[in-house]
Amino acid sequence: MREITLSQAVNEALAEEMRRDETVFIIGEDVAEAGTPFKVLSGLVEEFGTERVVDTPISEPGFMGLAVGAAMTGTRPVVDLMFGDFIYLIMDQLCNQAAKTHYMSGGKMSAPLVLRTNMGATRRSAAQHSQSLHALVAHIPGLKVAMPSSAYEAKGLMKTAIRDNNPVVIFEDKLMYNDKAPVPEEEFLIPFGEANIKRSGADITLIGTSSMVQVCEAAAEILAREGIDAEVIDPRTIVPLDEETLIASAKKTSRVIVVDEGHQNYGITGEIAGRINEKAFYHLDAPVLRLGAMDVPVPFSPALEDITVPTPESVAENARKLMSGEMIHAA
Amino acid sequence: MPHEVIMPALGMAQDTGRIVNWLKAAGDPVKVGDALFEVETDKATMEVESPADGFLTDITAQEGADVPVGNVIAYVSETAAGGSSEATVSPETTTHESAANTQASLPEGKAVIMPALGMAQDTGVIVSWHKALGDKVAATDILFEVETDKATMEVEAGSDGYVAALLAEETEAAPVGETIAIISPTPPADPVQRSIASSGTVTAAPVPAPVSEEKAHSKDKIASEKATEAVTAKPMVQPVGSRILASPKARRLALEQGLDLKNLVDAGRPQPFHVADIEFLKGMPKQETGKAEVQSRHITAEVRGQGFAEFVDWAIENAGLAGERTALAGFAGASLKQEQPVVSIESFGQRHTYFVSAGPLKNVVLGDDDTTPDLIVRDLRMSHLNKIQLGAEETPVLTLTSAADSLIITLECAGQQLAADKALQLLSEFAGRMEQPLRHLL
Amino acid sequence: MRFIVHEDTMAKTKTNTEDYLRMYRQMVRIRSFEDNANQLYLSAKMPGLTHMYSGEEAVAVGICEALKVTDKITSTHRGHGHCVAKGANFKEMFCELLGKEEGYCRGKGGSMHIADQSNGNLGANAIVGGSMGIATGSAFTAKMLGKDDVTVCFFGDGATAQGLMYEVMNMAALWNLPVIYACENNGYSEYTKTEEIAAGSITARAEAFGIEAHQVDGQDVLAVNELTQKLVARARKGEGPFFMELMTYRYHGHHVGDINREYYRSKEEEKEWKENRDPIIKFRGWLVEQGIASEDEIESINAEIKKDAEDAVTYAEAAPYPDETEVDMHVFTDIKHALA
């Protein structure tokens, strides 16, 4: 199978959907000729023109609000938010307007839009350009949240997102744009709410989102050499969340670590751990561990930035603790 | 070349074996295949054979001790004298090897101990040493920082002098009262640096306590190498009050399988318990239940008339009955409804034990007094006692007492010795036989 | 004077008698609706809060009468007037205000989120200025899909303080979107006079983006309607966006509970507007004067509408609430019950 980068996969997904449905359009800063600073959208304006690949002024609330109105009246915008950190700027339009349109209208109106943005630290972009804020929007009823972990997921989830009639937020890890993965040439969609078991194992479950999937896989390799057989699961979408797969795995292995690049406190890791606690409690032989990014603003200095995120070593170390039965916190 | 005698692997779930008894003594000559000792497994008692010809020497585990599988407990040597000195593993020790000689090489000086830290704390984690080996210290200098459940506490040196020994490393947990440093009056010639993990003391749990939450992230990478090599056994956690700490899965399995986690506590297994401990629990020998917890049964029956006495007289004359006790044993044994019961008759301060087979009273045979009976008949008819309540004993007891014109029979046993219906049946049938003995024969 | 009023007298237009009567009816319907809604609140029968449009009827009616059904509007928290003016029915509106199942939003939106998408009303909005982006996006869709629909964005003078307004006007101007920004300047932003919260000129704000801006007497329904018709026709041809500042007045407080408001505006001022500048009284006078309707006809129209409204209230009060199972419906379009 051919291998393409995550950037190419997103580009392909958008191009295919825009060909398929002429109401789909892209709007955001520097999306046309520039193809965004990450060059993910290069070439699209040449094929679809500036009416459908729309450059905007630096007005995040403005073009997000515009996208909501457009979605409510018959078009399907894909909003490009240059950095996930800017999500704070658009919260009213995304969470008060888009997320609630269908509900507040008693099901009579809807806002089928996609918000395409990114996450991920260790790029030395410092505190305001390195955040992973998916937990903020996952918390809001009415929004769906997808987190592709490779080029394959990026393409399949994007196509599903564009066809979904609800507002969908997709977070791509900005560090992965040049990472290649096998992606079929034939059309395929990845449904929301379906987790992917990337590695089957018997001793401990590692649940990872986005680039943390690769971190968990690397940790599993380390652990395998020590005789510990780890299962690695990629939820792919956190709203809707494939609880069934996660719970079944927790019951099978009786030990779970949830790894996510959002801050550890009040985030994805706590939510998933909480659900596993509720639904697999009597099958747990160890506490469910949360492993998120350190609860500090992302520091600039490389020496500091790199220790704020989970790594294969930190995941493996925590796995060893769970296997040994060591108390994570003294009584 | 001495051959090792090791505690063998005993089964999938067993980590340790209890030595029931030694069949040979130190210095005895042994041959390959001779049984040296018996070890208790979850299924039965197993004999362990000698691996070689020679003399049994250097026994390091005594009867009653739980020895980890794979441990050397003796040698078969070429001479009766053997090799290394004998040291014993007492029955109380469960997880560690015998203590090596640790105290001999320490410098002289004032001991600095891990202080008491608070009501619930038995160990303290040394966060950092403020002084190094050889440093001059004053009594009020801070020597080290220890972590309590509330904050980090600074501990003074306590005496003027020089740091002559540091007996625990940073991040290690030392029990309250343990000597962790020595301050000598003069600069030490041979300063000693040790860690708790390496000194192998029997009393301490030789594992660093888990690093606290706020340090976890920053130290994770730095301390990870330390942590991996140091963790060999779970830290001994003191439960709060009588609460047993166990994982939800372990509790559920214990509940489903009718196992009592308290047995693990009594066996000294470190908490919290996990599924692996349930496996261990299954392999443990069944605990004897305390007598106080077991319900006892107390049932009485009254038999009128002299039927039994008359029968005995007649049977001795005409049927070859050996004696009254034989008849009692026979009747009691038949009423117990058990294969070949052993019945003891206690009367006039003596005990006679009978093997009772099915059939006529001729098949009641006197046996060894040593044999443990299934049933005891206590004949107190000649005494003045009539109402008996002694409580359950190790064997069900039928006590015979007199009252006016009748015979009182009291059955006492523990709930688990006889189910209710069995107890009732035993007494009913025995009473029936005592009232109309001829029925028994017909 | 605070306002610059372009015309003192009613403007003459080319629409016919039916149109005039319909305009009159719509204004009376709005007033009637609001009077009843106010009563429901005062008699503690209506949950939550609502915001009365009474006094501003000519603005909503003058504008909406110039629009087709497929033209869109976005509304504000003071949205009953827009909703009626764009063609909504009393029954479903009262049901929505009372949270009943038959409401336009199945009771899930309430007064501040009332919407009637079959008539092109994209909804009231509880966030001040919150619907500006939506209106601009609606115009964007029309342009992208090649439709000649126009979107009118209603907002108050208070919303000119929201950054979003400038962002969307900027984009609308850059892309010539068919949107008309209609600022209902009723002189107050909640409890504060407009001149204390809006520096400079409101129309100049639009003009700064090169957007053609007009000011009009919001109490003159014909003037509003005439201006709107012209701007809408031009917007359909791609000459938009446009900006209107309509000078008007709200009779009630900011919301229904804002009863003791003398501390921020005088009773004399209220009286002046109610007696001398009421849009319904003015238009009625004009209709009679023009011979379009007699006083009796007007009275019977008023009575009929009054009864319609009362009947609708009675209906709504008796109507059922949505079933409890609806609480987690409509969170997503494709998941019937979000919490199942």
CSV table of C-alpha atoms in Angstrom, one decimal, chain A:
chain,number,residue,atom,x,y,z
A,1,MET,CA,0.0,0.0,0.0
A,2,ARG,CA,1.2,3.5,-0.7
A,3,GLU,CA,2.4,5.7,2.1
A,4,ILE,CA,1.5,9.4,2.4
A,5,THR,CA,2.1,12.1,5.0
A,6,LEU,CA,-0.7,13.2,7.3
A,7,SER,CA,-0.6,16.6,5.5
A,8,GLN,CA,-1.2,14.9,2.2
A,9,ALA,CA,-4.0,12.7,3.7
A,10,VAL,CA,-5.9,15.8,5.0
A,11,ASN,CA,-5.4,17.5,1.6
A,12,GLU,CA,-6.8,14.5,-0.2
A,13,ALA,CA,-9.7,14.2,2.1
A,14,LEU,CA,-10.7,17.8,1.6
A,15,ALA,CA,-10.2,17.7,-2.2
A,16,GLU,CA,-12.3,14.5,-2.5
A,17,GLU,CA,-15.1,15.9,-0.4
A,18,MET,CA,-15.1,19.2,-2.2
A,19,ARG,CA,-15.4,17.4,-5.5
A,20,ARG,CA,-18.2,15.3,-4.2
A,21,ASP,CA,-20.2,18.1,-2.7
A,22,GLU,CA,-20.1,21.6,-4.0
A,23,THR,CA,-21.5,23.1,-0.9
A,24,VAL,CA,-18.3,22.2,1.0
A,25,PHE,CA,-15.9,25.1,1.3
A,26,ILE,CA,-12.8,26.0,3.3
A,27,ILE,CA,-12.5,29.3,5.2
A,28,GLY,CA,-9.7,30.6,7.4
A,29,GLU,CA,-6.5,32.5,7.5
A,30,ASP,CA,-4.0,31.9,4.7
A,31,VAL,CA,-5.8,28.9,3.4
A,32,ALA,CA,-5.8,29.8,-0.3
A,33,GLU,CA,-2.5,30.5,-2.0
A,34,ALA,CA,-0.5,29.9,1.1
A,35,GLY,CA,-2.2,26.6,1.9
A,36,THR,CA,-1.8,27.5,5.6
A,37,PRO,CA,1.6,27.9,7.3
A,38,PHE,CA,1.8,24.1,7.5
A,39,LYS,CA,1.1,23.8,3.8
A,40,VAL,CA,-1.6,21.3,4.3
A,41,LEU,CA,-4.0,22.9,1.9
A,42,SER,CA,-1.6,23.6,-0.9
A,43,GLY,CA,-3.1,23.2,-4.3
A,44,LEU,CA,-6.8,23.3,-3.2
A,45,VAL,CA,-7.4,26.9,-4.3
A,46,GLU,CA,-6.0,26.1,-7.7
A,47,GLU,CA,-8.6,23.4,-8.1
A,48,PHE,CA,-11.6,25.0,-6.4
A,49,GLY,CA,-11.0,28.7,-6.6
A,50,THR,CA,-11.2,31.5,-4.1
A,51,GLU,CA,-15.0,31.2,-3.7
A,52,ARG,CA,-14.5,27.8,-2.1
A,53,VAL,CA,-11.1,28.3,-0.5
A,54,VAL,CA,-11.7,31.6,1.3
A,55,ASP,CA,-8.9,33.7,2.9
A,56,THR,CA,-10.1,35.8,5.8
A,57,PRO,CA,-8.7,38.6,7.8
A,58,ILE,CA,-7.4,37.7,11.2
A,59,SER,CA,-10.9,37.5,12.7
A,60,GLU,CA,-11.4,34.2,14.4
A,61,PRO,CA,-14.7,35.0,16.1
A,62,GLY,CA,-15.8,36.6,12.8
A,63,PHE,CA,-15.1,33.8,10.5
A,64,MET,CA,-16.2,31.2,13.0
A,65,GLY,CA,-19.5,33.0,13.4
A,66,LEU,CA,-19.8,33.4,9.6
A,67,ALA,CA,-19.2,29.6,9.3
A,68,VAL,CA,-22.0,28.9,11.7
A,69,GLY,CA,-24.5,31.0,9.7
A,70,ALA,CA,-23.3,29.5,6.5
A,71,ALA,CA,-23.8,26.0,7.9
A,72,MET,CA,-27.2,26.9,9.1
A,73,THR,CA,-28.3,28.0,5.7
A,74,GLY,CA,-27.2,25.3,3.3
A,75,THR,CA,-23.4,25.2,2.9
A,76,ARG,CA,-20.8,23.0,4.7
A,77,PRO,CA,-17.9,25.0,5.8
A,78,VAL,CA,-14.5,23.6,6.9
A,79,VAL,CA,-13.1,26.2,9.2
A,80,ASP,CA,-9.3,26.3,9.5
A,81,LEU,CA,-8.1,27.5,12.9
A,82,MET,CA,-4.4,28.0,12.5
A,83,PHE,CA,-3.4,27.0,16.0
A,84,GLY,CA,-5.6,25.1,18.5
A,85,ASP,CA,-4.6,27.7,21.0
A,86,PHE,CA,-6.9,30.2,19.2
A,87,ILE,CA,-9.9,28.2,20.2
A,88,TYR,CA,-10.4,30.4,23.2
A,89,LEU,CA,-11.2,33.3,20.7
A,90,ILE,CA,-14.0,31.4,19.0
A,91,MET,CA,-15.7,29.8,22.0
A,92,ASP,CA,-18.9,31.7,21.9
A,93,GLN,CA,-19.6,31.0,18.2
A,94,LEU,CA,-18.5,27.4,18.6
A,95,CYS,CA,-20.0,26.5,21.9
A,96,ASN,CA,-22.9,28.9,22.4
A,97,GLN,CA,-24.0,29.0,18.8
A,98,ALA,CA,-22.9,26.0,16.7
A,99,ALA,CA,-23.1,23.4,19.4
A,100,LYS,CA,-26.6,24.4,20.5
A,101,THR,CA,-28.3,25.3,17.2
A,102,HIS,CA,-29.9,21.9,16.8
A,103,TYR,CA,-31.0,21.5,20.4
A,104,MET,CA,-32.3,25.1,20.9
A,105,SER,CA,-34.3,24.9,17.8
A,106,GLY,CA,-35.9,21.6,18.9
A,107,GLY,CA,-34.2,19.8,16.1
A,108,LYS,CA,-35.3,22.1,13.3
A,109,MET,CA,-32.0,23.7,12.4
A,110,SER,CA,-28.5,22.3,12.3
A,111,ALA,CA,-25.0,23.5,11.8
A,112,PRO,CA,-23.0,21.0,9.7
A,113,LEU,CA,-19.5,22.4,10.0
A,114,VAL,CA,-16.0,21.1,10.6
A,115,LEU,CA,-13.5,23.0,12.7
A,116,ARG,CA,-10.0,21.9,11.6
A,117,THR,CA,-7.3,22.8,14.1
A,118,ASN,CA,-4.2,21.4,15.7
A,119,MET,CA,-2.6,20.4,19.0
A,120,GLY,CA,0.7,19.1,20.3
A,121,ALA,CA,3.8,20.5,22.0
A,122,THR,CA,7.6,20.0,21.7
A,123,ARG,CA,7.8,22.3,18.7
A,124,ARG,CA,9.4,25.1,20.7
A,125,SER,CA,6.4,27.3,19.9
A,126,ALA,CA,5.9,28.2,23.6
A,127,ALA,CA,2.8,28.6,25.7
A,128,GLN,CA,0.3,30.2,23.3
A,129,HIS,CA,1.0,28.0,20.3
A,130,SER,CA,1.5,24.6,21.8
A,131,GLN,CA,-1.7,23.7,23.7
A,132,SER,CA,-3.9,20.6,23.2
A,133,LEU,CA,-7.3,21.9,24.1
A,134,HIS,CA,-9.6,19.1,23.0
A,135,ALA,CA,-10.9,18.6,26.5
A,136,LEU,CA,-12.5,22.1,26.4
A,137,VAL,CA,-14.7,21.3,23.5
A,138,ALA,CA,-15.3,17.6,24.4
A,139,HIS,CA,-17.0,19.0,27.5
A,140,ILE,CA,-19.7,20.8,25.4
A,141,PRO,CA,-22.8,18.9,24.5
A,142,GLY,CA,-23.5,19.1,20.8
A,143,LEU,CA,-19.9,19.0,19.5
A,144,LYS,CA,-18.2,15.9,18.1
A,145,VAL,CA,-14.4,15.7,18.6
A,146,ALA,CA,-12.0,13.6,16.4
A,147,MET,CA,-8.3,13.0,17.0
A,148,PRO,CA,-6.5,11.3,14.1
A,149,SER,CA,-3.4,9.5,15.2
A,150,SER,CA,-1.8,9.0,11.7
A,151,ALA,CA,-2.3,9.8,8.1
A,152,TYR,CA,-4.8,7.0,7.8
A,153,GLU,CA,-7.0,8.3,10.5
A,154,ALA,CA,-6.6,11.8,9.3
A,155,LYS,CA,-8.1,11.0,5.9
A,156,GLY,CA,-10.9,8.7,7.1
A,157,LEU,CA,-12.0,10.9,10.0
A,158,MET,CA,-12.0,14.1,7.9
A,159,LYS,CA,-14.2,12.6,5.3
A,160,THR,CA,-16.6,11.4,8.0
A,161,ALA,CA,-16.5,14.8,9.7
A,162,ILE,CA,-17.4,16.7,6.5
A,163,ARG,CA,-20.4,14.4,5.9
A,164,ASP,CA,-21.6,14.6,9.5
A,165,ASN,CA,-24.4,17.0,10.0
A,166,ASN,CA,-23.2,18.2,13.4
A,167,PRO,CA,-20.4,20.6,14.3
A,168,VAL,CA,-17.2,18.5,14.4
A,169,VAL,CA,-13.8,19.6,15.8
A,170,ILE,CA,-10.8,17.7,14.4
A,171,PHE,CA,-7.5,18.1,16.2
A,172,GLU,CA,-4.4,17.2,14.1
A,173,ASP,CA,-1.0,16.9,15.9
A,174,LYS,CA,1.1,19.6,14.3
A,175,LEU,CA,4.3,17.5,14.9
A,176,MET,CA,2.9,14.8,12.7
A,177,TYR,CA,2.3,16.6,9.4
A,178,ASN,CA,5.3,15.0,7.7
A,179,ASP,CA,4.8,11.5,9.2
A,180,LYS,CA,3.9,8.9,6.7
A,181,ALA,CA,1.5,6.0,7.1
A,182,PRO,CA,-0.1,3.5,4.7
A,183,VAL,CA,-3.3,5.0,3.3
A,184,PRO,CA,-5.5,3.2,0.7
A,185,GLU,CA,-6.1,4.9,-2.6
A,186,GLU,CA,-9.7,3.7,-2.7
A,187,GLU,CA,-12.2,5.8,-0.8
A,188,PHE,CA,-12.7,4.9,2.8
A,189,LEU,CA,-14.4,6.5,5.8
A,190,ILE,CA,-13.6,5.9,9.4
A,191,PRO,CA,-16.8,6.0,11.5
A,192,PHE,CA,-17.0,8.1,14.6
A,193,GLY,CA,-17.3,6.2,17.9
A,194,GLU,CA,-15.1,3.3,16.9
A,195,ALA,CA,-11.9,2.7,18.7
A,196,ASN,CA,-9.0,0.9,17.1
A,197,ILE,CA,-7.0,-1.8,18.9
A,198,LYS,CA,-3.6,-1.2,17.5
A,199,ARG,CA,-1.9,-3.9,19.5
A,200,SER,CA,-3.5,-6.8,21.4
A,201,GLY,CA,-2.2,-7.6,24.8
A,202,ALA,CA,-3.0,-9.4,28.0
A,203,ASP,CA,-1.3,-7.6,30.9
A,204,ILE,CA,-2.1,-4.0,30.7
A,205,THR,CA,-4.2,-1.6,28.5
A,206,LEU,CA,-2.6,1.6,27.2
A,207,ILE,CA,-5.2,4.0,25.8
A,208,GLY,CA,-3.7,6.9,23.8
A,209,THR,CA,-5.0,9.7,21.8
A,210,SER,CA,-3.4,11.4,18.7
A,211,SER,CA,0.4,11.2,18.8
A,212,MET,CA,0.2,9.5,22.2
A,213,VAL,CA,-0.8,6.3,20.3
A,214,GLN,CA,2.7,6.1,18.9
A,215,VAL,CA,4.0,6.8,22.4
A,216,CYS,CA,2.0,3.9,23.7
A,217,GLU,CA,3.1,1.6,20.9
A,218,ALA,CA,6.8,2.4,21.7
A,219,ALA,CA,6.1,1.9,25.4
A,220,ALA,CA,4.6,-1.5,24.5
A,221,GLU,CA,7.8,-2.5,22.7
A,222,ILE,CA,9.8,-1.6,25.7
A,223,LEU,CA,7.5,-3.5,28.0
A,224,ALA,CA,7.5,-6.5,25.7
A,225,ARG,CA,11.2,-6.9,26.1
A,226,GLU,CA,10.5,-7.1,29.9
A,227,GLY,CA,7.8,-9.7,29.5
A,228,ILE,CA,4.9,-7.4,29.9
A,229,ASP,CA,2.3,-7.7,27.2
A,230,ALA,CA,0.6,-4.4,26.6
A,231,GLU,CA,-2.6,-3.7,24.7
A,232,VAL,CA,-2.7,-0.4,22.8
A,233,ILE,CA,-6.0,1.3,21.9
A,234,ASP,CA,-6.7,4.4,19.9
A,235,PRO,CA,-10.2,5.8,20.6
A,236,ARG,CA,-10.0,7.9,17.4
A,237,THR,CA,-12.9,10.1,18.4
A,238,ILE,CA,-13.5,11.2,22.0
A,239,VAL,CA,-17.0,12.4,21.3
A,240,PRO,CA,-18.6,10.0,20.6
A,241,LEU,CA,-16.4,7.7,22.6
A,242,ASP,CA,-16.2,3.9,22.0
A,243,GLU,CA,-16.6,3.0,25.7
A,244,GLU,CA,-17.4,-0.6,24.9
A,245,THR,CA,-14.0,-1.3,23.5
A,246,LEU,CA,-12.2,0.5,26.3
A,247,ILE,CA,-14.2,-1.2,29.0
A,248,ALA,CA,-13.8,-4.7,27.5
A,249,SER,CA,-10.1,-4.2,27.4
A,250,ALA,CA,-10.0,-2.9,31.0
A,251,LYS,CA,-11.8,-6.0,32.0
A,252,LYS,CA,-9.5,-8.2,30.1
A,253,THR,CA,-6.2,-6.9,31.4
A,254,SER,CA,-7.4,-5.4,34.7
A,255,ARG,CA,-4.8,-2.6,34.4
A,256,VAL,CA,-5.2,0.7,32.4
A,257,ILE,CA,-3.1,3.8,31.7
A,258,VAL,CA,-4.8,6.6,29.8
A,259,VAL,CA,-2.3,8.8,27.9
A,260,ASP,CA,-3.2,12.1,26.4
A,261,GLU,CA,-1.4,15.3,25.5
A,262,GLY,CA,-3.9,17.6,27.1
A,263,HIS,CA,-3.2,18.7,30.7
A,264,GLN,CA,-3.6,15.9,33.1
A,265,ASN,CA,-5.9,17.8,35.5
A,266,TYR,CA,-9.6,18.0,34.5
A,267,GLY,CA,-9.0,16.4,31.1
A,268,ILE,CA,-9.5,13.5,28.8
A,269,THR,CA,-7.5,11.1,31.0
A,270,GLY,CA,-9.7,11.8,34.0
A,271,GLU,CA,-12.8,11.3,32.0
A,272,ILE,CA,-11.8,8.0,30.5
A,273,ALA,CA,-10.4,6.8,33.8
A,274,GLY,CA,-13.6,7.8,35.4
A,275,ARG,CA,-15.7,5.8,33.0
A,276,ILE,CA,-13.5,2.7,33.4
A,277,ASN,CA,-13.7,3.1,37.1
A,278,GLU,CA,-17.5,3.1,36.9
A,279,LYS,CA,-17.9,0.3,34.5
A,280,ALA,CA,-15.0,-2.1,35.1
A,281,PHE,CA,-14.4,-1.5,38.8
A,282,TYR,CA,-14.7,-5.1,39.9
A,283,HIS,CA,-12.3,-6.2,37.2
A,284,LEU,CA,-9.5,-3.8,38.1
A,285,ASP,CA,-6.4,-5.1,39.8
A,286,ALA,CA,-4.8,-1.7,39.9
A,287,PRO,CA,-5.9,1.9,39.9
A,288,VAL,CA,-6.5,3.4,36.4
A,289,LEU,CA,-3.7,5.9,35.8
A,290,ARG,CA,-3.9,9.3,34.1
A,291,LEU,CA,-0.9,10.3,32.1
A,292,GLY,CA,-1.4,13.8,30.6
A,293,ALA,CA,0.8,16.7,29.9
A,294,MET,CA,2.2,18.4,32.9
A,295,ASP,CA,-0.1,21.0,34.4
A,296,VAL,CA,2.0,23.9,33.6
A,297,PRO,CA,1.9,26.4,30.6
A,298,VAL,CA,4.2,24.9,27.9
A,299,PRO,CA,7.6,26.3,28.5
A,300,PHE,CA,9.8,27.6,25.7
A,301,SER,CA,13.1,26.0,26.7
A,302,PRO,CA,13.6,22.6,25.0
A,303,ALA,CA,15.1,21.2,28.2
A,304,LEU,CA,11.9,22.0,30.0
A,305,GLU,CA,9.3,21.5,27.2
A,306,ASP,CA,10.3,17.9,26.5
A,307,ILE,CA,9.7,16.8,30.1
A,308,THR,CA,6.1,18.2,30.1
A,309,VAL,CA,4.7,15.5,27.8
A,310,PRO,CA,4.3,11.7,28.2
A,311,THR,CA,7.1,9.7,26.6
A,312,PRO,CA,7.5,6.0,26.0
A,313,GLU,CA,9.7,5.8,29.0
A,314,SER,CA,7.3,7.5,31.3
A,315,VAL,CA,4.5,5.3,30.1
A,316,ALA,CA,6.6,2.1,30.5
A,317,GLU,CA,7.7,3.2,34.0
A,318,ASN,CA,4.1,3.7,35.1
A,319,ALA,CA,3.2,0.4,33.5
A,320,ARG,CA,5.8,-1.4,35.5
A,321,LYS,CA,4.5,0.1,38.7
A,322,LEU,CA,1.0,-1.1,38.0
A,323,MET,CA,2.3,-4.6,37.2
A,324,SER,CA,4.3,-4.8,40.4
A,325,GLY,CA,1.4,-3.9,42.5
A,326,GLU,CA,3.2,-1.0,44.0
A,327,MET,CA,0.9,1.6,45.6
A,328,ILE,CA,0.9,4.6,43.5
A,329,HIS,CA,0.1,6.8,46.4
A,330,ALA,CA,1.0,5.9,50.0
A,331,ALA,CA,-1.9,5.0,52.2
